[in-house]
CSV table of C-alpha atoms in Angstrom, one decimal:
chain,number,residue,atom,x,y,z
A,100,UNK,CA,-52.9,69.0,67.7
A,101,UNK,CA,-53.5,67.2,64.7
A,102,UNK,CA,-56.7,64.4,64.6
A,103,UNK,CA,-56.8,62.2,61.3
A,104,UNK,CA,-60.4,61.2,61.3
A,105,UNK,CA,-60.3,57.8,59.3
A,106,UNK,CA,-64.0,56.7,58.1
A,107,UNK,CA,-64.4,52.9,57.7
A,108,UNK,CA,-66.9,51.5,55.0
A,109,UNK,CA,-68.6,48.6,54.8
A,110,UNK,CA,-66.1,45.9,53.8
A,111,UNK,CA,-62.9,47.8,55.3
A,112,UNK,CA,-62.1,46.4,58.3
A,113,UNK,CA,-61.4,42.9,56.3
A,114,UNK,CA,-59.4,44.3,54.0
A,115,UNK,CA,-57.4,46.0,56.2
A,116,UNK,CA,-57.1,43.0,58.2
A,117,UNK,CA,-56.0,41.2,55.6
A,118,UNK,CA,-53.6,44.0,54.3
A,119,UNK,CA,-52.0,43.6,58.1
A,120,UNK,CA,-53.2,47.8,58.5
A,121,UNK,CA,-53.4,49.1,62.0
A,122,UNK,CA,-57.1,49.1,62.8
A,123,UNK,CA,-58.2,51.7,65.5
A,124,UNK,CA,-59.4,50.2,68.5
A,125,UNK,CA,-63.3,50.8,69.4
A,126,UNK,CA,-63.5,52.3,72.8
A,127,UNK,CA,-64.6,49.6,74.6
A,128,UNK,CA,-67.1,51.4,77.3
A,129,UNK,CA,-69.2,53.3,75.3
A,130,UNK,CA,-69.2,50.6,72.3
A,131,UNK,CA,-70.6,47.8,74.5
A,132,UNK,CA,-70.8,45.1,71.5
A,133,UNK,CA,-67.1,44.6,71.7
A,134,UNK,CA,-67.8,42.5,74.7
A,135,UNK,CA,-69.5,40.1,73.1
A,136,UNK,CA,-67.2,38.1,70.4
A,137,UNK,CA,-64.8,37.6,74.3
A,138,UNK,CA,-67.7,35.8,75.7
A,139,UNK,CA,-66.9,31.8,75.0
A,140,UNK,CA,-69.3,29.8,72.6
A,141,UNK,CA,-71.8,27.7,74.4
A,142,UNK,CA,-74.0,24.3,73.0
A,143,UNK,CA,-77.2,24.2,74.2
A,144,UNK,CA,-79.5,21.0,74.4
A,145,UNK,CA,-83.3,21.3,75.3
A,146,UNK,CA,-86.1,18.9,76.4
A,147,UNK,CA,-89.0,19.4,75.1
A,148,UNK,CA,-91.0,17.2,77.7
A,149,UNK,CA,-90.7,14.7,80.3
A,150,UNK,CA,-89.4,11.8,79.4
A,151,UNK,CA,-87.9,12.5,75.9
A,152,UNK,CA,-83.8,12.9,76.1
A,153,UNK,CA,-82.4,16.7,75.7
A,154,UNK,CA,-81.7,18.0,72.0
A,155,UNK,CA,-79.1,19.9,70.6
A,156,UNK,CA,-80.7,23.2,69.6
A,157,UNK,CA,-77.7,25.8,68.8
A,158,UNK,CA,-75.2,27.5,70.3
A,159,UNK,CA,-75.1,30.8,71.8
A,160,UNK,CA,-72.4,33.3,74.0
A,161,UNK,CA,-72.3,33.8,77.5
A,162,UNK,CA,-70.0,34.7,79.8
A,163,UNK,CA,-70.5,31.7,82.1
A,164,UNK,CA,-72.8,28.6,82.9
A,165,UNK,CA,-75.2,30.9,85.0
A,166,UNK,CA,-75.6,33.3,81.9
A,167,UNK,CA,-76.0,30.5,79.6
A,168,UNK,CA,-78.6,28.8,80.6
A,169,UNK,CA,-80.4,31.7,81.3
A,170,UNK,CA,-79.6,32.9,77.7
A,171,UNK,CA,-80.4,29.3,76.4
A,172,UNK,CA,-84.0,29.9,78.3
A,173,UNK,CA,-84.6,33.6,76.2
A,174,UNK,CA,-83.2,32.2,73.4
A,175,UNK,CA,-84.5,28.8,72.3
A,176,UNK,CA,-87.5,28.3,74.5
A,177,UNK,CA,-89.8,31.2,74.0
A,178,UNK,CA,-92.1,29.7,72.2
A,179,UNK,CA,-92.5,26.7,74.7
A,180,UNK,CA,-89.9,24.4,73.1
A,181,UNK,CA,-88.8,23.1,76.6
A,182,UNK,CA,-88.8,21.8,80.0
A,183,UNK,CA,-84.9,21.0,80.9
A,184,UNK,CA,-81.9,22.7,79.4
A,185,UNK,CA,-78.1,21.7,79.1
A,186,UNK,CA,-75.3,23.8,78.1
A,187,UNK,CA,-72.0,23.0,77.7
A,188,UNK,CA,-68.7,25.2,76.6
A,189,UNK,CA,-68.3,24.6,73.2
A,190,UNK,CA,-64.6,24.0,73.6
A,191,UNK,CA,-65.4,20.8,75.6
A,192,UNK,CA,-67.6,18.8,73.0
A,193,UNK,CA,-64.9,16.5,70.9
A,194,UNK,CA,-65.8,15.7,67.4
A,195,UNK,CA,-65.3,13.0,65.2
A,196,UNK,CA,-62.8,14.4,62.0
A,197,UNK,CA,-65.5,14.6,59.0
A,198,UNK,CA,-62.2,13.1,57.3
A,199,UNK,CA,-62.4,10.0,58.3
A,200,UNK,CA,-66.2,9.6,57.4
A,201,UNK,CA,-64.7,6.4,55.3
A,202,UNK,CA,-63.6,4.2,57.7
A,203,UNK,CA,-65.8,5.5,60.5
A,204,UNK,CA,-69.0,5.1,58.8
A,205,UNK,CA,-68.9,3.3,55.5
A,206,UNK,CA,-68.2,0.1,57.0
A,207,UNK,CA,-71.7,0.2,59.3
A,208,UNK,CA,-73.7,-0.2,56.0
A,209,UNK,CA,-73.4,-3.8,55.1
A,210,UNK,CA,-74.1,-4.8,58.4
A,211,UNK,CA,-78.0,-5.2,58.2
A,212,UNK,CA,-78.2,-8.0,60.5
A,213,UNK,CA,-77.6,-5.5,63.1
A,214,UNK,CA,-80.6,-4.2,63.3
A,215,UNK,CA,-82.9,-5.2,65.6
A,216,UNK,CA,-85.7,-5.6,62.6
A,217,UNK,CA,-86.1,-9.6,62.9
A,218,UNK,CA,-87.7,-9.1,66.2
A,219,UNK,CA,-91.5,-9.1,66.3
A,220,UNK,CA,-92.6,-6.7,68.8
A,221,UNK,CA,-95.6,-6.9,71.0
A,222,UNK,CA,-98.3,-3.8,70.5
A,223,UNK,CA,-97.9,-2.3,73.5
A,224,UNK,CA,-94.4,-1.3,73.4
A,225,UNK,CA,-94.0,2.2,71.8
A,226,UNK,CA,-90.9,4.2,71.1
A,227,UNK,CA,-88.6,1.5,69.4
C,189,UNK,CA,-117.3,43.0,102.1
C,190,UNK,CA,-115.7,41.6,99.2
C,191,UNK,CA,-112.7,43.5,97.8
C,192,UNK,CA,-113.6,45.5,94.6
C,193,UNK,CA,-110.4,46.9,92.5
C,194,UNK,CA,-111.2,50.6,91.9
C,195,UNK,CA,-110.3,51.6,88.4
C,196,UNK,CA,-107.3,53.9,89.7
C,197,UNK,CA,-105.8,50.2,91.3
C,198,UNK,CA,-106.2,48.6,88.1
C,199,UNK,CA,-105.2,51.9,86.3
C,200,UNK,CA,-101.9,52.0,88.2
C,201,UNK,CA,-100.5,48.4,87.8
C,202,UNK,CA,-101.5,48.7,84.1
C,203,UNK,CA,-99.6,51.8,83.7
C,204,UNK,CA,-96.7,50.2,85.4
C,205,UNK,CA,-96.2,47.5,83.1
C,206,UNK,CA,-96.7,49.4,80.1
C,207,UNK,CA,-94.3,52.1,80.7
C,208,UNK,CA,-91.6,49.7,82.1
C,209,UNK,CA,-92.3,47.3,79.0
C,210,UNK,CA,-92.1,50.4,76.7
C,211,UNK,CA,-88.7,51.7,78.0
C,212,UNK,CA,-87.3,48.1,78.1
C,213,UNK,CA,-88.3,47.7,74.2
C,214,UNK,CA,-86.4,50.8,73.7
C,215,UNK,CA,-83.4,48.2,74.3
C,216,UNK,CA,-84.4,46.3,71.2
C,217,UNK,CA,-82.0,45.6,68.5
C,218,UNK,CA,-79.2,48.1,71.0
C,219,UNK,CA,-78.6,45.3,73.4
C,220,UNK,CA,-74.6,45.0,74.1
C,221,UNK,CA,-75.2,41.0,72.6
C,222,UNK,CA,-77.5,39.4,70.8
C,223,UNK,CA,-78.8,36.9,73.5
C,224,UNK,CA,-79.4,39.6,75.9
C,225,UNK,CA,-81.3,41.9,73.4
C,226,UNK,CA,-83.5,38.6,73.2
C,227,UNK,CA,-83.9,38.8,77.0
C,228,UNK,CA,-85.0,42.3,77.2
C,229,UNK,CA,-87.0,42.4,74.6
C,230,UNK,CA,-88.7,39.3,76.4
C,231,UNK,CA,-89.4,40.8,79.4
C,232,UNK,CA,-90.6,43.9,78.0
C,233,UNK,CA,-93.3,41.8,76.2
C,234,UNK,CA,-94.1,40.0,79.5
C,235,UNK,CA,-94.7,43.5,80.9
C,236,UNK,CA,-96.5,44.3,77.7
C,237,UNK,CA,-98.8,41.5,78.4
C,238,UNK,CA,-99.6,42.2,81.4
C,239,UNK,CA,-100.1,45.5,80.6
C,240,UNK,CA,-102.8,44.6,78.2
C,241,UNK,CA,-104.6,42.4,81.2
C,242,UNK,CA,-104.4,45.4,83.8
C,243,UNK,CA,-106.3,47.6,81.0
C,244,UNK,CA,-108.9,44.8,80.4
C,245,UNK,CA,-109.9,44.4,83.8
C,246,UNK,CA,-109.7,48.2,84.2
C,247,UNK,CA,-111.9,48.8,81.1
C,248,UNK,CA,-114.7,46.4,81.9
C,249,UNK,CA,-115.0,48.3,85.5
C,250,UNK,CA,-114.6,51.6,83.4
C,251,UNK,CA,-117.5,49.8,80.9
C,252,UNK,CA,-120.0,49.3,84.0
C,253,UNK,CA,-119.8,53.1,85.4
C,254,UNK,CA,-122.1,55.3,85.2
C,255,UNK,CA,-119.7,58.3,84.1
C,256,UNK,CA,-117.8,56.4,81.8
C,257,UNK,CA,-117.1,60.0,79.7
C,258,UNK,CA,-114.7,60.7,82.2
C,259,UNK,CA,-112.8,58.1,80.6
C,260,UNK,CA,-111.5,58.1,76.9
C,261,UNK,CA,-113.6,55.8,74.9
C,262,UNK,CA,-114.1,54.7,71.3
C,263,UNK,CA,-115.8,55.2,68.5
C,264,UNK,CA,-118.4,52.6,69.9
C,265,UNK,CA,-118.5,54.4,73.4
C,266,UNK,CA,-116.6,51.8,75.0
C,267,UNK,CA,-113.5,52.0,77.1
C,268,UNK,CA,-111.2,49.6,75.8
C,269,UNK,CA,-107.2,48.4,76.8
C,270,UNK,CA,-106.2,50.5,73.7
C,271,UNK,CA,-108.1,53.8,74.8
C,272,UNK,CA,-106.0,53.2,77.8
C,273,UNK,CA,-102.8,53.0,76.6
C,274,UNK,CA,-103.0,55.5,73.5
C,275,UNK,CA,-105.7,58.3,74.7
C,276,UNK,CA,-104.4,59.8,77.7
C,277,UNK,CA,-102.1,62.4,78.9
C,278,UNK,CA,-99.1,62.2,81.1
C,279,UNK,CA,-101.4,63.4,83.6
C,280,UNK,CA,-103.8,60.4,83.7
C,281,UNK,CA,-101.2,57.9,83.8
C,282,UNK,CA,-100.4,57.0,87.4
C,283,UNK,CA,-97.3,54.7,87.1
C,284,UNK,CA,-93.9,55.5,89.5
C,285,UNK,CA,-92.0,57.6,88.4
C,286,UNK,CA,-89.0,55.3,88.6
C,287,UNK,CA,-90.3,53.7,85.8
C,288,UNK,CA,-90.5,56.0,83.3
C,289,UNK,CA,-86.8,57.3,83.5
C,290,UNK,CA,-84.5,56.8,80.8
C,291,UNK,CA,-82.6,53.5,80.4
C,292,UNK,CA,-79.3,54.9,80.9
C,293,UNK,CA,-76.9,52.2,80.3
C,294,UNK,CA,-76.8,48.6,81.0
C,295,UNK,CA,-76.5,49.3,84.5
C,296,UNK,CA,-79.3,51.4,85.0
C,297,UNK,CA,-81.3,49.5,83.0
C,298,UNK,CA,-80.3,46.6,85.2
C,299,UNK,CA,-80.7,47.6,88.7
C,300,UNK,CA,-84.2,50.0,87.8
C,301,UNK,CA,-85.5,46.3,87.0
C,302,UNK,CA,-84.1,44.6,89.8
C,303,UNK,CA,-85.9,47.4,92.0
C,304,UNK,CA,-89.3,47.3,90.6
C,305,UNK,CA,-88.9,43.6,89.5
C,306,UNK,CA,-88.5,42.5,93.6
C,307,UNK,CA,-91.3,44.8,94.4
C,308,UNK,CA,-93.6,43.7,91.9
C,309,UNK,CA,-92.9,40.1,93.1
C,310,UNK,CA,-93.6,40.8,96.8
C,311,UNK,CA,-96.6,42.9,95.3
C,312,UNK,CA,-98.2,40.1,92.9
C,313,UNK,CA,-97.7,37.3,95.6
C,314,UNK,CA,-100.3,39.3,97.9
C,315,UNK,CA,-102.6,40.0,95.0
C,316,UNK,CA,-102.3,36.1,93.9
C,317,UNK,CA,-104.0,35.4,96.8
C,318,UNK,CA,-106.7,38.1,96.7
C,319,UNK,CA,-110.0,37.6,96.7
C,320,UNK,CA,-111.6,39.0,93.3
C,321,UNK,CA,-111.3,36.4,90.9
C,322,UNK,CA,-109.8,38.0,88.2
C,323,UNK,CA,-106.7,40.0,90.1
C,324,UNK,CA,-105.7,36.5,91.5
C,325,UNK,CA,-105.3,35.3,88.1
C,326,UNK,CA,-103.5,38.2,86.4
C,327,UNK,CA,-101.4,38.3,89.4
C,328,UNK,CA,-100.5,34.9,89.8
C,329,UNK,CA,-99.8,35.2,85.7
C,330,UNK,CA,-97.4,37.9,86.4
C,331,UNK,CA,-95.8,36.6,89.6
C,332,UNK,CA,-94.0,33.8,87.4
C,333,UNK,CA,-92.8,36.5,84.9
C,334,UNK,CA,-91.6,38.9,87.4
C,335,UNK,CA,-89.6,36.1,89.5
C,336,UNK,CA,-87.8,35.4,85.9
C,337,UNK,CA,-87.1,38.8,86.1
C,338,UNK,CA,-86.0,39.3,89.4
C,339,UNK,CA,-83.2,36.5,89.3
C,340,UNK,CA,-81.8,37.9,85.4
C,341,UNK,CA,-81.7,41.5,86.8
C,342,UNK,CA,-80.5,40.1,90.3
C,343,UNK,CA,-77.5,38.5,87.9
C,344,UNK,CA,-76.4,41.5,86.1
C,345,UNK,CA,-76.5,43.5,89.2
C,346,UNK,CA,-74.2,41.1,90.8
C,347,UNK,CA,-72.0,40.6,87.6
C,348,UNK,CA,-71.5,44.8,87.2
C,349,UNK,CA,-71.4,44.9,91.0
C,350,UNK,CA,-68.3,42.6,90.8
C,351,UNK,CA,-66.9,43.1,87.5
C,352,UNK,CA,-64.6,45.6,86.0
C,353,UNK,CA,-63.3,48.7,87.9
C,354,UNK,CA,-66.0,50.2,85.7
C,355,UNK,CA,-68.7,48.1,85.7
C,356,UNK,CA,-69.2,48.9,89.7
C,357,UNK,CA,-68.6,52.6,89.3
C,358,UNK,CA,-71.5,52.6,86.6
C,359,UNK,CA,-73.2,50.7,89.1
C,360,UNK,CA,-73.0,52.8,92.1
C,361,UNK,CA,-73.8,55.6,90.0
C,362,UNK,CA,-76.8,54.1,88.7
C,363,UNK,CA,-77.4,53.1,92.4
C,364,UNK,CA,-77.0,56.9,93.2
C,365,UNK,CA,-79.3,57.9,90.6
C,366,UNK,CA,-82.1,55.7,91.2
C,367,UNK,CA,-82.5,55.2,94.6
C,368,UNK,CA,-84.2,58.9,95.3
C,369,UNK,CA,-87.0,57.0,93.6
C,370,UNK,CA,-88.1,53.7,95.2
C,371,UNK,CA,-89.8,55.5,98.0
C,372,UNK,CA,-93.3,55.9,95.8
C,373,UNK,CA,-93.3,52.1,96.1
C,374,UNK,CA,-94.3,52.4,99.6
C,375,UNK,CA,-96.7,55.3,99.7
C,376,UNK,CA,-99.6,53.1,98.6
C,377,UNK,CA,-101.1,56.2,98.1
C,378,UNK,CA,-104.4,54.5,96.2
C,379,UNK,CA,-104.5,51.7,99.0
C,380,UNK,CA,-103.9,48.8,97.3
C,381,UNK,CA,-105.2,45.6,99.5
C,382,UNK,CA,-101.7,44.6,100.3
C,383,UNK,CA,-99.2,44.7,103.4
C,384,UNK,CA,-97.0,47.4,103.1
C,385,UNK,CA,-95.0,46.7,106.0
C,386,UNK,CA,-94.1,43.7,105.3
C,387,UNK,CA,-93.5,44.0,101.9
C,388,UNK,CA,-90.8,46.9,102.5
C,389,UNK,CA,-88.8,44.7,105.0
C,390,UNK,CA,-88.6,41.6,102.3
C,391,UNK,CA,-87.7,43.9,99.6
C,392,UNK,CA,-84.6,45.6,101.9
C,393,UNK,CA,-83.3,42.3,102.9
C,394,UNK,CA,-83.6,41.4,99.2
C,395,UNK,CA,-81.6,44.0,97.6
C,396,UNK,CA,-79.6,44.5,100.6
C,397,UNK,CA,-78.2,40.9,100.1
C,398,UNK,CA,-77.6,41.3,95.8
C,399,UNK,CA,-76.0,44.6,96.8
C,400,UNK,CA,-73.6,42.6,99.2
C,401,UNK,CA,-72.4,40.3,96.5
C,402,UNK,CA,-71.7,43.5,94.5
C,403,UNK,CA,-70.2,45.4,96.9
C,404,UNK,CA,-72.4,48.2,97.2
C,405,UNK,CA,-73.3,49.4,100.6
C,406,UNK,CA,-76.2,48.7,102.6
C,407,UNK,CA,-79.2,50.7,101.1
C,408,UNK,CA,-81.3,52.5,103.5
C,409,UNK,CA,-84.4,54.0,103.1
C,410,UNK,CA,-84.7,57.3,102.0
C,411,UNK,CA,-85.6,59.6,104.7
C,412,UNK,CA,-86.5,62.2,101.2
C,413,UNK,CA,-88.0,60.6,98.1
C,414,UNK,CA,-89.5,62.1,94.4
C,415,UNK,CA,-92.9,61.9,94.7
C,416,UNK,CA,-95.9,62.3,92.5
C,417,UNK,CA,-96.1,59.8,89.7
C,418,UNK,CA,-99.4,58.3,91.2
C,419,UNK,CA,-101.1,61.2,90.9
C,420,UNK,CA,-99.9,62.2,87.6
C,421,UNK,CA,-97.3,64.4,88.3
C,422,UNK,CA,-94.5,63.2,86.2
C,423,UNK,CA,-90.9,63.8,85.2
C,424,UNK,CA,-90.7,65.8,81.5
C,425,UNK,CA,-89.6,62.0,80.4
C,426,UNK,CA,-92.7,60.0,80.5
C,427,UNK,CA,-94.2,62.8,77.9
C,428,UNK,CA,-91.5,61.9,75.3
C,429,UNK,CA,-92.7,57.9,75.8
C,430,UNK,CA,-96.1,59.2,75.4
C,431,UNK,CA,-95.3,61.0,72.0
C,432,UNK,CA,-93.6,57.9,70.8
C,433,UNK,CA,-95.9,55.3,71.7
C,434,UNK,CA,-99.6,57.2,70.7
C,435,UNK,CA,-97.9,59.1,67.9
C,436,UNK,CA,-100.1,56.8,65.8
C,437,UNK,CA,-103.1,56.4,67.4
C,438,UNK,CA,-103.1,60.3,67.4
C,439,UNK,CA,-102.4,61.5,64.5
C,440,UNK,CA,-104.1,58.6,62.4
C,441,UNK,CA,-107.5,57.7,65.1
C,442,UNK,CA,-108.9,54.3,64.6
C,443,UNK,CA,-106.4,53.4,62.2
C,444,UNK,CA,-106.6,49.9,61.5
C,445,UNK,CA,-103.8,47.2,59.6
């Protein structure tokens, strides 16, 4: 029986993607990294102490909420960057079309008088 | 009489954590995603650490001796967490034997932790309470680490356990190939201060419930185990961890960077 032994170089597998070429398949259990890209796309938001609100931080994979947040924990607070941590699918998190900056934004700016700035605030209020 | 920790104690749970932390970091940059080659690496630097605490509280017992010779020392005569770790022979290190196997794949590397990881739990909750100073604090360090531990192996386990037709063969295989092992845990050959009865009854039920939400059967104990690790007989692997991990120490002494 005949094998062809095809060796892929850096750079390759794009082009033959592009070129629409019949890429072999990786054999999935003993190349466990194809697993990963399957794995949905998670946003994670950390607290970094009581009382402050949760911040977006990055996103990561994981096969479910369980493995996220435990991901989210050995990922982005290791060096003690947090107390509380959200995640939430990717896929879920609606964003405003960067398109549209114009009339979402622009029209904000000329409106100083919005601002609470003409209020004199008493010393012992912190955090405005 | 207050409770003294004999240098083979100390030696033991230092050797633990450092061979488990070494084989773990074997896993770094060849974990099957990116996030979990964080997490291992992680816990094999929390095992690391504790490693390194183990070996300091051994060495100042060591340090106090009489004989200290009998122990390798440096160039100032003093045993020390790195003389420890990087100047003896298979045959002075008393970890399990469990421990030092090969990682195998995920699912080996998975369940061996959830194994030791639930014992070391039940272990470190009766140390935290000890009553030298100084074991109570390293434990009750560790204890947090280790329950981390416990509940990401205790996922995996669950999530091979239930996966892919695959996933739960490699499972029960690495079930198959481990399990010969975990009786060492319960010898307490060098009498450790703790309750081994009661420990080995909370570690069944333990595993026995993740290995129901994987579908494995009951695990009972072995009526045979291996045998030997605490008293330095070892399996030809821990020599190869060995080589790796002293090479530098041993060829280059006292090197310093």
């Amino acid at each position: 029986m005949n094998t062809t032994i095809r060796i892929l170089r850096y750079g390759d597998y794009d082009a033959m993607q592009k070129a629409g070429s019949n890429i072999p398949a990786t054999n999935s259990s003993n190349h466990a990294t194809s697993t990963a890209p399957e794995w949905p796309l998670w946003e994670v938001f950390v607290r970094s102490k009581q009382g402050l609100d949760h911040k977006h931080v990055g996103s990561l994979h994981a096969a479910d909420a369980a493995m996220a947040i435990e991901n989210a924990r050995d990922v982005y607070t290791r060096r003690q960057e947090g107390v509380s941590i959200w995640v939430v699918e990717s896929k879920y998190i609606h964003a405003s079309n960067p398109d549209e900056a114009d009339s979402f934004y622009e029209p904000a700016s000329d409106k100083v008088y919005r601002h609470p700035t003409f209020y004199d605030l008493p010393e012992a209020i912190k955090h405005m | 009489m207050s409770y003294q920790p004999t240098v083979s104690q100390l030696i033991h749970l230092a050797d633990n954590a450092l061979i488990l932390g070494h084989r773990l970091s074997e896993w770094c940059g060849h974990g099957p995603a990116l996030e979990q080659d964080i997490a291992l690496s992680n816990i094999a630097l929390d095992y690391v650490g504790a490693a390194r605490n183990w070996y300091q509280l051994a060495a100042n017992q060591i340090n106090s001796l009489q004989d200290k010779a009998a122990f390798p020392l440096n160039a100032q005569g003093e045993a020390t967490e790195d003389t420890l770790a990087y100047l003896r022979d298979a045959f002075d290190f008393k970890n399990f034997l469990l421990l030092e196997l090969p990682n195998g794949d995920w699912a080996v590397t998975t369940l061996r932790l959830l194994l030791s990881a639930s014992y070391q739990q039940l272990l470190l909750q009766q140390l935290s309470t000890n009553e030298h100073a100084d074991v109570a604090a390293i434990a009750a360090k560790s204890l947090k680490e280790v329950t981390y531990h416990v509940r990401w192996s205790e996922d995996w386990v669950k999530r091979l356990g239930d996966g892919t037709d695959e996933s739960h063969q490699r499972l029960q295989a690495a079930y198959h190939e481990l399990w010969p092992y975990i009786g060492e845990f319960w010898e307490n050959k060098l009498a450790l201060p703790i309750d081994i009865a009661s420990m080995q009854a909370q570690w069944l039920a333990k595993i026995n419930q993740v290995f129901e939400a994987s579908h494995l059967p009951q695990g009972v104990l072995p009526t045979w185990h291996q045998t030997g690790g605490t008293e330095g007989i070892h399996t030809e692997h821990l020599g190869y961890i060995l080589a790796e991990m002293q090479f530098l120490q041993r060829a280059y002494p006292n090197a310093e960077w």
